[in-house]
Coordinates of C-alpha atoms in Angstrom, one line a residue:
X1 CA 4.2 31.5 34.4
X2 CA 1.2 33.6 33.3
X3 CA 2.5 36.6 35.1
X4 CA 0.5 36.2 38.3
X5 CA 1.6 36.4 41.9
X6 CA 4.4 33.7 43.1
X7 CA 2.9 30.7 44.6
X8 CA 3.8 30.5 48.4
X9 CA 6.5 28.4 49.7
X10 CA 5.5 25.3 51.9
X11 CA 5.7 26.0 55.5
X12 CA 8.3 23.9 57.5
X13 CA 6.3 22.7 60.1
X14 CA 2.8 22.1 57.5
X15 CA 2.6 18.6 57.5
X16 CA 4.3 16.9 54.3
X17 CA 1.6 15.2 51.9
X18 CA 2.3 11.6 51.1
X19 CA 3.7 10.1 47.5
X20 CA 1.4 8.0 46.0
X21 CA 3.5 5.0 47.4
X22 CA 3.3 6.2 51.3
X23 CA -0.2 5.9 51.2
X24 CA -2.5 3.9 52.5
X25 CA -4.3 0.8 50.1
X26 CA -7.0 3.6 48.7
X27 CA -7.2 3.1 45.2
X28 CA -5.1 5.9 43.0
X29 CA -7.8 8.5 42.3
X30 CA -7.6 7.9 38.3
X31 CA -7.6 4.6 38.3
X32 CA -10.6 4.8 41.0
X33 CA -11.9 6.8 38.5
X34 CA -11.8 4.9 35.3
X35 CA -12.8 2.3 37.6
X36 CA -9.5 0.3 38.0
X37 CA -8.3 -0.8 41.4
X38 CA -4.9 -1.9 43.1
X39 CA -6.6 -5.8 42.6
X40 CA -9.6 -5.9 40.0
X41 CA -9.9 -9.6 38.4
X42 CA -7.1 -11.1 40.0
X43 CA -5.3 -8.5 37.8
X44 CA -2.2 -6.5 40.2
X45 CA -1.0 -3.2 40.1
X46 CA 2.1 -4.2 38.5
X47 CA -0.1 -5.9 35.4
X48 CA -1.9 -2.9 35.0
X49 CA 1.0 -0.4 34.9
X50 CA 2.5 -2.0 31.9
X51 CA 0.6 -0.3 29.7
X52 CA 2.0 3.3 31.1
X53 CA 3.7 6.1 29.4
X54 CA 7.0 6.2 30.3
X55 CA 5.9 5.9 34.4
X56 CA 3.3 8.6 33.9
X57 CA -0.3 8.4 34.4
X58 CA -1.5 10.9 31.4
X59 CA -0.3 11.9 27.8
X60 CA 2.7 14.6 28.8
X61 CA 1.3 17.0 26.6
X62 CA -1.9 16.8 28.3
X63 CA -2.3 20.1 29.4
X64 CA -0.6 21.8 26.3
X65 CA -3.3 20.5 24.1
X66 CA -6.1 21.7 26.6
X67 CA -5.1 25.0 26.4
X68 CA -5.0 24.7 22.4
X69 CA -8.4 23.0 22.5
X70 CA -9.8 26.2 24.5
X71 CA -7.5 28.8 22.4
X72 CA -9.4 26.9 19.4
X73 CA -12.5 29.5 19.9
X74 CA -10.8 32.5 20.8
X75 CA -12.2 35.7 19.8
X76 CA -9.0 36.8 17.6
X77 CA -8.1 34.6 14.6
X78 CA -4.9 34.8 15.1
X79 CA -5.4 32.7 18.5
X80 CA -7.8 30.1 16.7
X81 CA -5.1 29.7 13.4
X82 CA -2.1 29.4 16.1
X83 CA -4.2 26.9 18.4
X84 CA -5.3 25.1 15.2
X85 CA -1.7 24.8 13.9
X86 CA -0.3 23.5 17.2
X87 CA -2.6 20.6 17.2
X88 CA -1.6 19.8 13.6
X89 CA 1.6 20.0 14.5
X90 CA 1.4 17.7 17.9
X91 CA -1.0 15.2 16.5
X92 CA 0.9 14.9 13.3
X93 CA 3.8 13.4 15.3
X94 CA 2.2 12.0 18.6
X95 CA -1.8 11.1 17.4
X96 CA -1.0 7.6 18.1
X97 CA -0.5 8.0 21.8
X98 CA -3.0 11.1 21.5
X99 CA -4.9 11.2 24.9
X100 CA -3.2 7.9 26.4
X101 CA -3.3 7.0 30.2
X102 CA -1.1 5.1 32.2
X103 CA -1.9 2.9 35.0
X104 CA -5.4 1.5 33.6
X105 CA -5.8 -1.9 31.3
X106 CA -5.5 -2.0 28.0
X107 CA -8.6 -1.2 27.1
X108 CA -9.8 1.7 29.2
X109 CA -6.6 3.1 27.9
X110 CA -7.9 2.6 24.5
X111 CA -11.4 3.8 25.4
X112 CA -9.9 7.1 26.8
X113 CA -7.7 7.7 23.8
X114 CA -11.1 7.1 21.6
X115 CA -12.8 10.0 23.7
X116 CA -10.0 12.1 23.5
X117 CA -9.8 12.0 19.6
X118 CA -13.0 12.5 19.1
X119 CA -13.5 15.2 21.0
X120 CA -10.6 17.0 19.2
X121 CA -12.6 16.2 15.8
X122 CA -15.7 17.9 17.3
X123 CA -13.9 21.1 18.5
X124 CA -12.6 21.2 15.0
X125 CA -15.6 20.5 13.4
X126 CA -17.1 23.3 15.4
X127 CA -14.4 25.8 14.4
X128 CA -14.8 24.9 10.7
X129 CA -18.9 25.2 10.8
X130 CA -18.1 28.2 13.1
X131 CA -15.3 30.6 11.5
X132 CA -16.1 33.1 8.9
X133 CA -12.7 35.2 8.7
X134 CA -11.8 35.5 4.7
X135 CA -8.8 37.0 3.5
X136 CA -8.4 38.4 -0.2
X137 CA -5.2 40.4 0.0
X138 CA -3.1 37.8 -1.8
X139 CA -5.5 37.7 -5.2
X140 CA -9.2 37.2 -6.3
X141 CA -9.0 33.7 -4.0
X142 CA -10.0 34.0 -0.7
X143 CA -7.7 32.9 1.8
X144 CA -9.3 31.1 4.7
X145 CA -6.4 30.5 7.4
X146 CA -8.2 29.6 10.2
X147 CA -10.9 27.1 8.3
X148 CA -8.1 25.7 6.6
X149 CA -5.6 25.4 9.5
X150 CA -8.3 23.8 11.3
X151 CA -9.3 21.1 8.1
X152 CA -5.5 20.0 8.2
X153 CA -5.6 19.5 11.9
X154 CA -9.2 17.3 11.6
X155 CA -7.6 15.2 8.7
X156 CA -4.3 14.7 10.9
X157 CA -7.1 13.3 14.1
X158 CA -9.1 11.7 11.6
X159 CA -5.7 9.6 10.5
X160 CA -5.3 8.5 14.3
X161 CA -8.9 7.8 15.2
X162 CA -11.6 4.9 14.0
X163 CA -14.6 7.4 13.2
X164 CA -13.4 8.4 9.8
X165 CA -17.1 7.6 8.6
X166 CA -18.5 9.8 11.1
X167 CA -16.4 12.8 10.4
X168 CA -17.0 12.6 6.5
X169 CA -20.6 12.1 7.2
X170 CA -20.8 15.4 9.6
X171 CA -18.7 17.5 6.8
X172 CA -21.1 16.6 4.1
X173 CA -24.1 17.9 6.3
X174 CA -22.0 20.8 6.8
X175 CA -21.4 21.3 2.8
X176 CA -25.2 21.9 2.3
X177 CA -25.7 24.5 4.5
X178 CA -26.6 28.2 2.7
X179 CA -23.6 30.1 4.1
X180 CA -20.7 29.7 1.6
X181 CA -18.1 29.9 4.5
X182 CA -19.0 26.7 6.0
X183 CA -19.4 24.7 2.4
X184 CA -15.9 26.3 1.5
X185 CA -14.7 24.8 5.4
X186 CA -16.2 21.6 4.7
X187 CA -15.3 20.6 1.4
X188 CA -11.3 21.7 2.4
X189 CA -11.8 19.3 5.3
X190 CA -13.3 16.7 2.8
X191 CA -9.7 17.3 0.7
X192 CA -7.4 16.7 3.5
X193 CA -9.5 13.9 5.3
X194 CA -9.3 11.7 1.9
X195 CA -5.7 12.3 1.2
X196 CA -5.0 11.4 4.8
X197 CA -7.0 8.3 4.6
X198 CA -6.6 6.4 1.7
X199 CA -7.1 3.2 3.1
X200 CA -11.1 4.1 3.5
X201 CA -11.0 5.6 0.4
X202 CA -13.7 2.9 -1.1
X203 CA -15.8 3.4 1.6
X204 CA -15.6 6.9 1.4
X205 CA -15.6 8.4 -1.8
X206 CA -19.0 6.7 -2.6
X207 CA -20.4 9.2 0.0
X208 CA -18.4 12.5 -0.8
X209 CA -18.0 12.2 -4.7
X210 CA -21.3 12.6 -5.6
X211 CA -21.8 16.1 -3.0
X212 CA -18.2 16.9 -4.6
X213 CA -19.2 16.6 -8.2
X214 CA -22.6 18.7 -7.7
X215 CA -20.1 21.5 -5.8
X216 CA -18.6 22.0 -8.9
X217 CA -21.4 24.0 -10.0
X218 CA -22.4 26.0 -6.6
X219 CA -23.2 29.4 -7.3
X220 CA -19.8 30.7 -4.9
X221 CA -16.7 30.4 -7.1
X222 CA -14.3 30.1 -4.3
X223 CA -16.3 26.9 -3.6
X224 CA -16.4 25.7 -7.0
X225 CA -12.6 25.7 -6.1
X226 CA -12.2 24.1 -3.2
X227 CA -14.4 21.2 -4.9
X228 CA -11.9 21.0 -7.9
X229 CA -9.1 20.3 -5.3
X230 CA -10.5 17.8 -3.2
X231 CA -11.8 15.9 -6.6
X232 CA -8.1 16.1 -7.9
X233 CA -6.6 15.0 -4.8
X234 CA -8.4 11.5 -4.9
X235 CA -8.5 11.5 -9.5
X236 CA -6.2 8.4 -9.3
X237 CA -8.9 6.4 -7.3
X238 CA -12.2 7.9 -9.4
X239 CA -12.5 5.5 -12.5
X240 CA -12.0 2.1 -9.6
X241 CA -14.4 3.5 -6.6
X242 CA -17.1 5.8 -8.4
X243 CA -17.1 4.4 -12.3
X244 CA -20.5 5.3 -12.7
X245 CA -20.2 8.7 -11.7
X246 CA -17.1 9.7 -14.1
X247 CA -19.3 10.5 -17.2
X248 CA -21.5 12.8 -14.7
X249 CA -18.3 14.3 -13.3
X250 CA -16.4 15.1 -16.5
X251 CA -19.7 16.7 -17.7
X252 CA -19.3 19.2 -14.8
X253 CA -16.0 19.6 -15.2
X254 CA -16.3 21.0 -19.3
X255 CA -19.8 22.4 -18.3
X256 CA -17.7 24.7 -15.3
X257 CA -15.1 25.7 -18.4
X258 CA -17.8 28.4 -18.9
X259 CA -18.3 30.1 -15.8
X260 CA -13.9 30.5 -15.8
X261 CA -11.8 33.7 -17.0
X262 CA -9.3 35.3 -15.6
X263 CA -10.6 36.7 -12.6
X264 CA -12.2 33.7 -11.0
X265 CA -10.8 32.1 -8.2
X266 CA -11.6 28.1 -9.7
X267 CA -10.0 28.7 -13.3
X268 CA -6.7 27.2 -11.8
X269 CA -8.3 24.1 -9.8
X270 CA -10.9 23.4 -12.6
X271 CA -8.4 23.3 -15.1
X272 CA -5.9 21.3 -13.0
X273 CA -8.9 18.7 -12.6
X274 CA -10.4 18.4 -16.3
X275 CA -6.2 17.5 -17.2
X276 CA -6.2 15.0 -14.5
X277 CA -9.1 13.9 -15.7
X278 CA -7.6 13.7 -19.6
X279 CA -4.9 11.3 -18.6
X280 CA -6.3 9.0 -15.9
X281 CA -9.6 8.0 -18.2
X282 CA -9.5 6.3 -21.5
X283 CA -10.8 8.1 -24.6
X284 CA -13.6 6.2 -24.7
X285 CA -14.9 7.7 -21.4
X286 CA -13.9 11.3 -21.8
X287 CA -16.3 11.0 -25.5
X288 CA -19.2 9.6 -23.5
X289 CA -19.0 12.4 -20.8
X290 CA -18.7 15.2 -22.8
X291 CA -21.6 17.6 -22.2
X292 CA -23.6 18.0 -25.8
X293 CA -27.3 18.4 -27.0
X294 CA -28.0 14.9 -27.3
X295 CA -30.0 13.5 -24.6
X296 CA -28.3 12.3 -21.2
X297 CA -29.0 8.4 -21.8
X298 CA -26.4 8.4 -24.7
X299 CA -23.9 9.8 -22.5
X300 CA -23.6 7.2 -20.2
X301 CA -24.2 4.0 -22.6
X302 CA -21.4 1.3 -22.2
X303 CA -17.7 1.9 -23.5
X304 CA -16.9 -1.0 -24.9
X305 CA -14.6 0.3 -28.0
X306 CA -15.3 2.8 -30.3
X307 CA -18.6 2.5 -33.0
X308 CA -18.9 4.8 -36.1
X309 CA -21.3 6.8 -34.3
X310 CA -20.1 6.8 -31.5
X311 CA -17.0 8.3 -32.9
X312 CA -18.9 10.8 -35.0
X313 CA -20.6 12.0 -32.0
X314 CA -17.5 12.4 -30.2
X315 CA -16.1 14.3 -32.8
X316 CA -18.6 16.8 -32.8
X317 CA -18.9 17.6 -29.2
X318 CA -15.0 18.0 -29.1
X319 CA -15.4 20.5 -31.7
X320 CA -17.8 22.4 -29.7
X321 CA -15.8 21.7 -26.3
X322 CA -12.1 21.8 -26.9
X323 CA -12.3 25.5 -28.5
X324 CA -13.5 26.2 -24.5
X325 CA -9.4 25.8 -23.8
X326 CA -8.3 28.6 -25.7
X327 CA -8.3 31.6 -23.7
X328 CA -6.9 29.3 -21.1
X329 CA -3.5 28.9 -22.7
X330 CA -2.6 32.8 -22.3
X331 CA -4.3 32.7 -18.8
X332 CA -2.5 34.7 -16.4
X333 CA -1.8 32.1 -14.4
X334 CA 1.4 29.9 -15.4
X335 CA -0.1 26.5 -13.7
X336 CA -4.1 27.2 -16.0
X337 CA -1.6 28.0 -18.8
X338 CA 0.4 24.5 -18.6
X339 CA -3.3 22.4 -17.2
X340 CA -4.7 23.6 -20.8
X341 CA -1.8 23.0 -22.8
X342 CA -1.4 19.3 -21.0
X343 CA -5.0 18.6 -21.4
X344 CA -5.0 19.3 -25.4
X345 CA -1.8 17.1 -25.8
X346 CA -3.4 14.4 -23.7
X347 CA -6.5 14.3 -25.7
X348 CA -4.9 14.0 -28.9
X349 CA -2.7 11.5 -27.7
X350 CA -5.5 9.3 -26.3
X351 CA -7.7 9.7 -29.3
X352 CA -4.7 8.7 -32.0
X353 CA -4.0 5.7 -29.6
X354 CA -7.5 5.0 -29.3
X355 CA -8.1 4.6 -33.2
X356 CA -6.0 3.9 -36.2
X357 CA -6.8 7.0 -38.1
X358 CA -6.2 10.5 -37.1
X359 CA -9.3 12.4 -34.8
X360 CA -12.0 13.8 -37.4
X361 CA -11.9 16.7 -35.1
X362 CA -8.8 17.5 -35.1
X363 CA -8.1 19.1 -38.2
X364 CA -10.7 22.3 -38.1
X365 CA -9.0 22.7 -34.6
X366 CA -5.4 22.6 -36.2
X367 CA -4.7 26.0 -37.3
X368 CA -5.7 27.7 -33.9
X369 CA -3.9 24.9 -31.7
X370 CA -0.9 25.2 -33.8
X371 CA -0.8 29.1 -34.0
X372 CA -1.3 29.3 -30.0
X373 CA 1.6 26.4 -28.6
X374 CA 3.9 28.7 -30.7
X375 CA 3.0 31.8 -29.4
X376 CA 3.6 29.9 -26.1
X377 CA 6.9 28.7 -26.4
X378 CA 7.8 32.6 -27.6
X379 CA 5.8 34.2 -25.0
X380 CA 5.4 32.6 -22.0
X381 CA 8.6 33.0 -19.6
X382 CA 7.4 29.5 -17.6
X383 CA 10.0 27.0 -18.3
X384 CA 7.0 24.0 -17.6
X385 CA 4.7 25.8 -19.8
X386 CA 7.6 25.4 -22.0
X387 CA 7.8 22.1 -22.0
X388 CA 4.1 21.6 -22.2
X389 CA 3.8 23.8 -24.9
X390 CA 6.7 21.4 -27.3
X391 CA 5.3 18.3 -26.1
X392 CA 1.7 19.4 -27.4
X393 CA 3.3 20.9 -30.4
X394 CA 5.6 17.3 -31.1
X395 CA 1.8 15.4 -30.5
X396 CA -0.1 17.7 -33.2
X397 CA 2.9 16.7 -35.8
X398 CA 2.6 13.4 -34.8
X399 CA -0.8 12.4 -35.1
X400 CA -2.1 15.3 -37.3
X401 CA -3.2 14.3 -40.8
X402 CA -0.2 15.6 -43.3
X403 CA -2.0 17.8 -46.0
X404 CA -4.2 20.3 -43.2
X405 CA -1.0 20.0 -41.7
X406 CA 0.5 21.3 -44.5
X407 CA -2.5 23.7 -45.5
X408 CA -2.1 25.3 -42.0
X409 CA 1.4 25.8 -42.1
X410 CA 1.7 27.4 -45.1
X411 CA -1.3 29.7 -44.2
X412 CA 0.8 30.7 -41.5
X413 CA 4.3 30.4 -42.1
X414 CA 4.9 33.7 -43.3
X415 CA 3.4 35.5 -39.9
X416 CA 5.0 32.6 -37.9
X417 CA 9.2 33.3 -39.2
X418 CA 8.4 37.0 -38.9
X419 CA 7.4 36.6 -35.3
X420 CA 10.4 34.3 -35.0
X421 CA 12.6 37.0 -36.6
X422 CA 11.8 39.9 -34.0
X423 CA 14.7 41.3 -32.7
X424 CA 16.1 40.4 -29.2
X425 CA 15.2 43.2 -26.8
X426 CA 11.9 43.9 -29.2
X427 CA 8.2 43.9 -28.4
X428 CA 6.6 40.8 -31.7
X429 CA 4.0 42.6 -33.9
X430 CA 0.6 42.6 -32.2
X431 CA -1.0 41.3 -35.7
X432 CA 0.8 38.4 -35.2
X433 CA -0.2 37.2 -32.0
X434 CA -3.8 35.1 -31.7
X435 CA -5.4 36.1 -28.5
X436 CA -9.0 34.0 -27.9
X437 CA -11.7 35.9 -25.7
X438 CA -13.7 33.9 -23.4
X439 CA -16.9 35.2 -25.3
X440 CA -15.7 34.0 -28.5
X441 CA -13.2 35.4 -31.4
X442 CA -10.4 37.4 -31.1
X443 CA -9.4 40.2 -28.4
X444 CA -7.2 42.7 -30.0
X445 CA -6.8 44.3 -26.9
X446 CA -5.3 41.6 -25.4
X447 CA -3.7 41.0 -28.2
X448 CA -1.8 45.0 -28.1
X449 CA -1.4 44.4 -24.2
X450 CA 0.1 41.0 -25.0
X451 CA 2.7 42.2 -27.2
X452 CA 3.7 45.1 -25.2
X453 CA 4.2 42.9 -22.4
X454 CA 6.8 40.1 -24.8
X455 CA 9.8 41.0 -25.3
X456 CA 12.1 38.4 -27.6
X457 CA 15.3 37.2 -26.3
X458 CA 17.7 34.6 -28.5
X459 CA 16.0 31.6 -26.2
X460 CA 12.2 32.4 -27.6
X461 CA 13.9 32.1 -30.9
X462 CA 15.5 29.6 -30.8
X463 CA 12.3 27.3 -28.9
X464 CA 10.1 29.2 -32.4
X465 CA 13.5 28.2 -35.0
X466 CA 13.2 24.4 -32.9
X467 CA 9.7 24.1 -33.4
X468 CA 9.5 25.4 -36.7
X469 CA 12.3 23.1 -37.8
X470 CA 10.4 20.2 -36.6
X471 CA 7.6 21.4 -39.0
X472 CA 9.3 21.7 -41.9
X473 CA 10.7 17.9 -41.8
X474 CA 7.0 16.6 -41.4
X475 CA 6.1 18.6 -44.4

């Protein structure tokens, strides 16, 4: 098969070896082996082979998965992604039988599968700790094939084996080491290990989410990533396993809103997270976590409703913070654009439900928040940054307080029904367009680049007449 020489034919007159069942009583050399005999306990042959595959005294793909646990450190990575994906592939539909043998009790059987598993999680391990190819041809985010191959492949072993512990233990030893590579392994194989076990996710995430939470701030910003990914992957279960740790995680989360622009690889993941984050927790929570000058002992105090200061404090740090989301909303990327639009409306939302009266820091945020959810449902050509964009826009007319509702509208209604009046086929007026820098203040360049890059077509109008139109009734 391999290309070699044929094997010779048998000679007529060598002597013929004997089946298994022409034999003599000698024990059959695996069952000798794992210790089992024809007569052991008063248990038969017969008993033992009830447990079997199919007749067979191994798993029948055996020897395919040998030569993908060798090909696993090849020197090409081509040979370690293709082994790595193989075993995904196989243990994803045969892990429960994984490394079975027939012919042996019950339990050997069991012990054998156990040893079999967990040797697969090792060589994966290995490969993870081990691998250092890093491709960047498809963007600023590196693209780790092989590491990440390999961390789907662990989670799909990890799903079929008992030693869940042991492998999240070993990854976060591995996610302290100083070479980014294996962190960046280790924290995708964190990802995929919790979302394959969720059954052992309040054993678990006690261990990982506090490792997690401190990768959010590692100096390597492709890490930084992969710890926003594994964190959103398990948000649903933060606020029930780790309470105690959500005010110190939603801290890191604003804090990392810093450190993003354009050009970094964790803007997307960061900013999926923090709007994740927005809807899963209650208001009350997502004031006491956000990061201000006041010292950390406030920050964490009980959240039992809603006191006057309280409230006031929260109101000032989300003046400070929320301004942080601006440059996000005309981000390159349409899934950062829609994660900061989502995560304004879900604030607002919560905070109106969460008190009678309208947000006290919502109206100096107003005019900007407005001005920039219309320039997205002109500019933007994503249909769910669309519908984000008139969702948040709906919210702000909802819960905003009527006269700065009113004062901001008519500060900007004669910009906003010129920009709604540019011809179809027609680049908008780059005065007209708002374009935050991540520094602070306005970017005219963007701004210019912005409008040379829209062009108005009859549907942009008509989402600008639509929202416009819903304006003008509030008023």
């Amino acid at each position: 098969a391999g290309g070699g020489a044929p094997m010779p034919l048998a000679s007529a007159d060598a002597p013929k070896r004997p089946l298994p069942a022409e034999t003599s009583d000698a024990p059959h050399p695996k069952r000798a082996a794992a210790g089992v005999h024809a007569d052991v306990g008063g248990e038969t042959a017969s008993e033992a082979m009830s447990v079997s595959w199919l007749d067979s005294d191994s798993w029948p793909f055996e020897p395919l998965c040998a030569e993908l646990r060798c090909s696993l450190f090849h020197p090409k990575w081509e040979r370690r992604h293709g082994a790595a994906a193989g075993l995904r592939a196989l243990l994803r539909r045969h892990g429960s039988s994984a490394g079975s043998v027939g012919g042996v009790r019950e339990c050997v059987s069991a012990e054998l599968r156990a040893q079999w598993l967990e040797d697969c999680a090792i060589r994966l391990l290995s490969v993870i700790a081990l691998d250092r190819f890093g491709d960047w041809a498809a963007g600023d985010r590196v693209t780790a094939p092989v590491r990440e191959t390999a961390a789907q492949a662990l989670a799909v072993t990890v799903r079929a084996m008992d030693g869940a512990a042991a492998v999240a233990r070993a990854l976060l030893t591995m996610a302290t080491e100083c070479v980014w590579e294996v962190r960046h392994g280790a924290l995708l194989a964190l990802k995929y290990t919790l979302a394959s076990r969720p059954d052992l996710l309040p054993s678990l995430l006690p261990l990982c989410a506090p490792l997690l939470i401190d990768a959010l701030q590692d100096g390597d910003d492709d890490v930084r990533g992969a710890a926003a990914s594994a964190l959103l992957g398990v948000a649903a279960h933060l606020e029930s396993t780790v309470p105690l740790l959500l005010p110190r995680l939603l801290g890191a989360v604003w804090a990392a809103l810093v450190r993003l622009d354009d050009l970094t690889a964790s803007t997307g993941s960061v900013m999926s997270l923090g709007a994740r984050l927005s809807r899963e927790l209650p208001y009350t929570q997502l004031c006491a976590a956000l990061p201000g000058d006041a010292d950390a002992a406030e920050a964490v105090r009980p959240w039992e409703g809603i006191g006057h200061e309280s409230h006031q404090r929260g109101a000032a740090l989300f003046l400070r913070v929320l301004p942080r989301l601006w440059p996000f909303m005309r981000h390159p990327a349409a899934d950062t654009r829609c994660a900061a639009i989502t995560t304004l409306h879900t604030l607002v939302s919560a905070a109106a439900d969460a008190s009678a009266d309208a947000p006290p820091w919502l109206p100096p945020l107003l005019p900007t928040a407005l001005r920039l959810l219309l320039q997205s449902s002109f500019l933007d050509h994503s249909e769910k940054v669309h519908a984000a964009a008139t969702d948040a826009w709906q919210a702000l007319l909802r819960h905003a307080p009527l006269p700065e509702l009113r004062t901001a509208a008519a500060a900007h209604r004669a910009g906003w029904l010129t920009l709604a009046s540019t011809p179809p086929g027609c680049s908008p007026d780059a005065s007209l367009l708002l374009c935050p820098s991540y520094e602070g203040g306005h970017d005219d360049a963007a701004a210019a680049k912005a409008a040379e890059a829209a062009v108005s077509s009859s549907e942009a109008q008509a989402r600008v007449a639509a929202a416009l139109g819903g304006l003008a009734c509030v008023c």
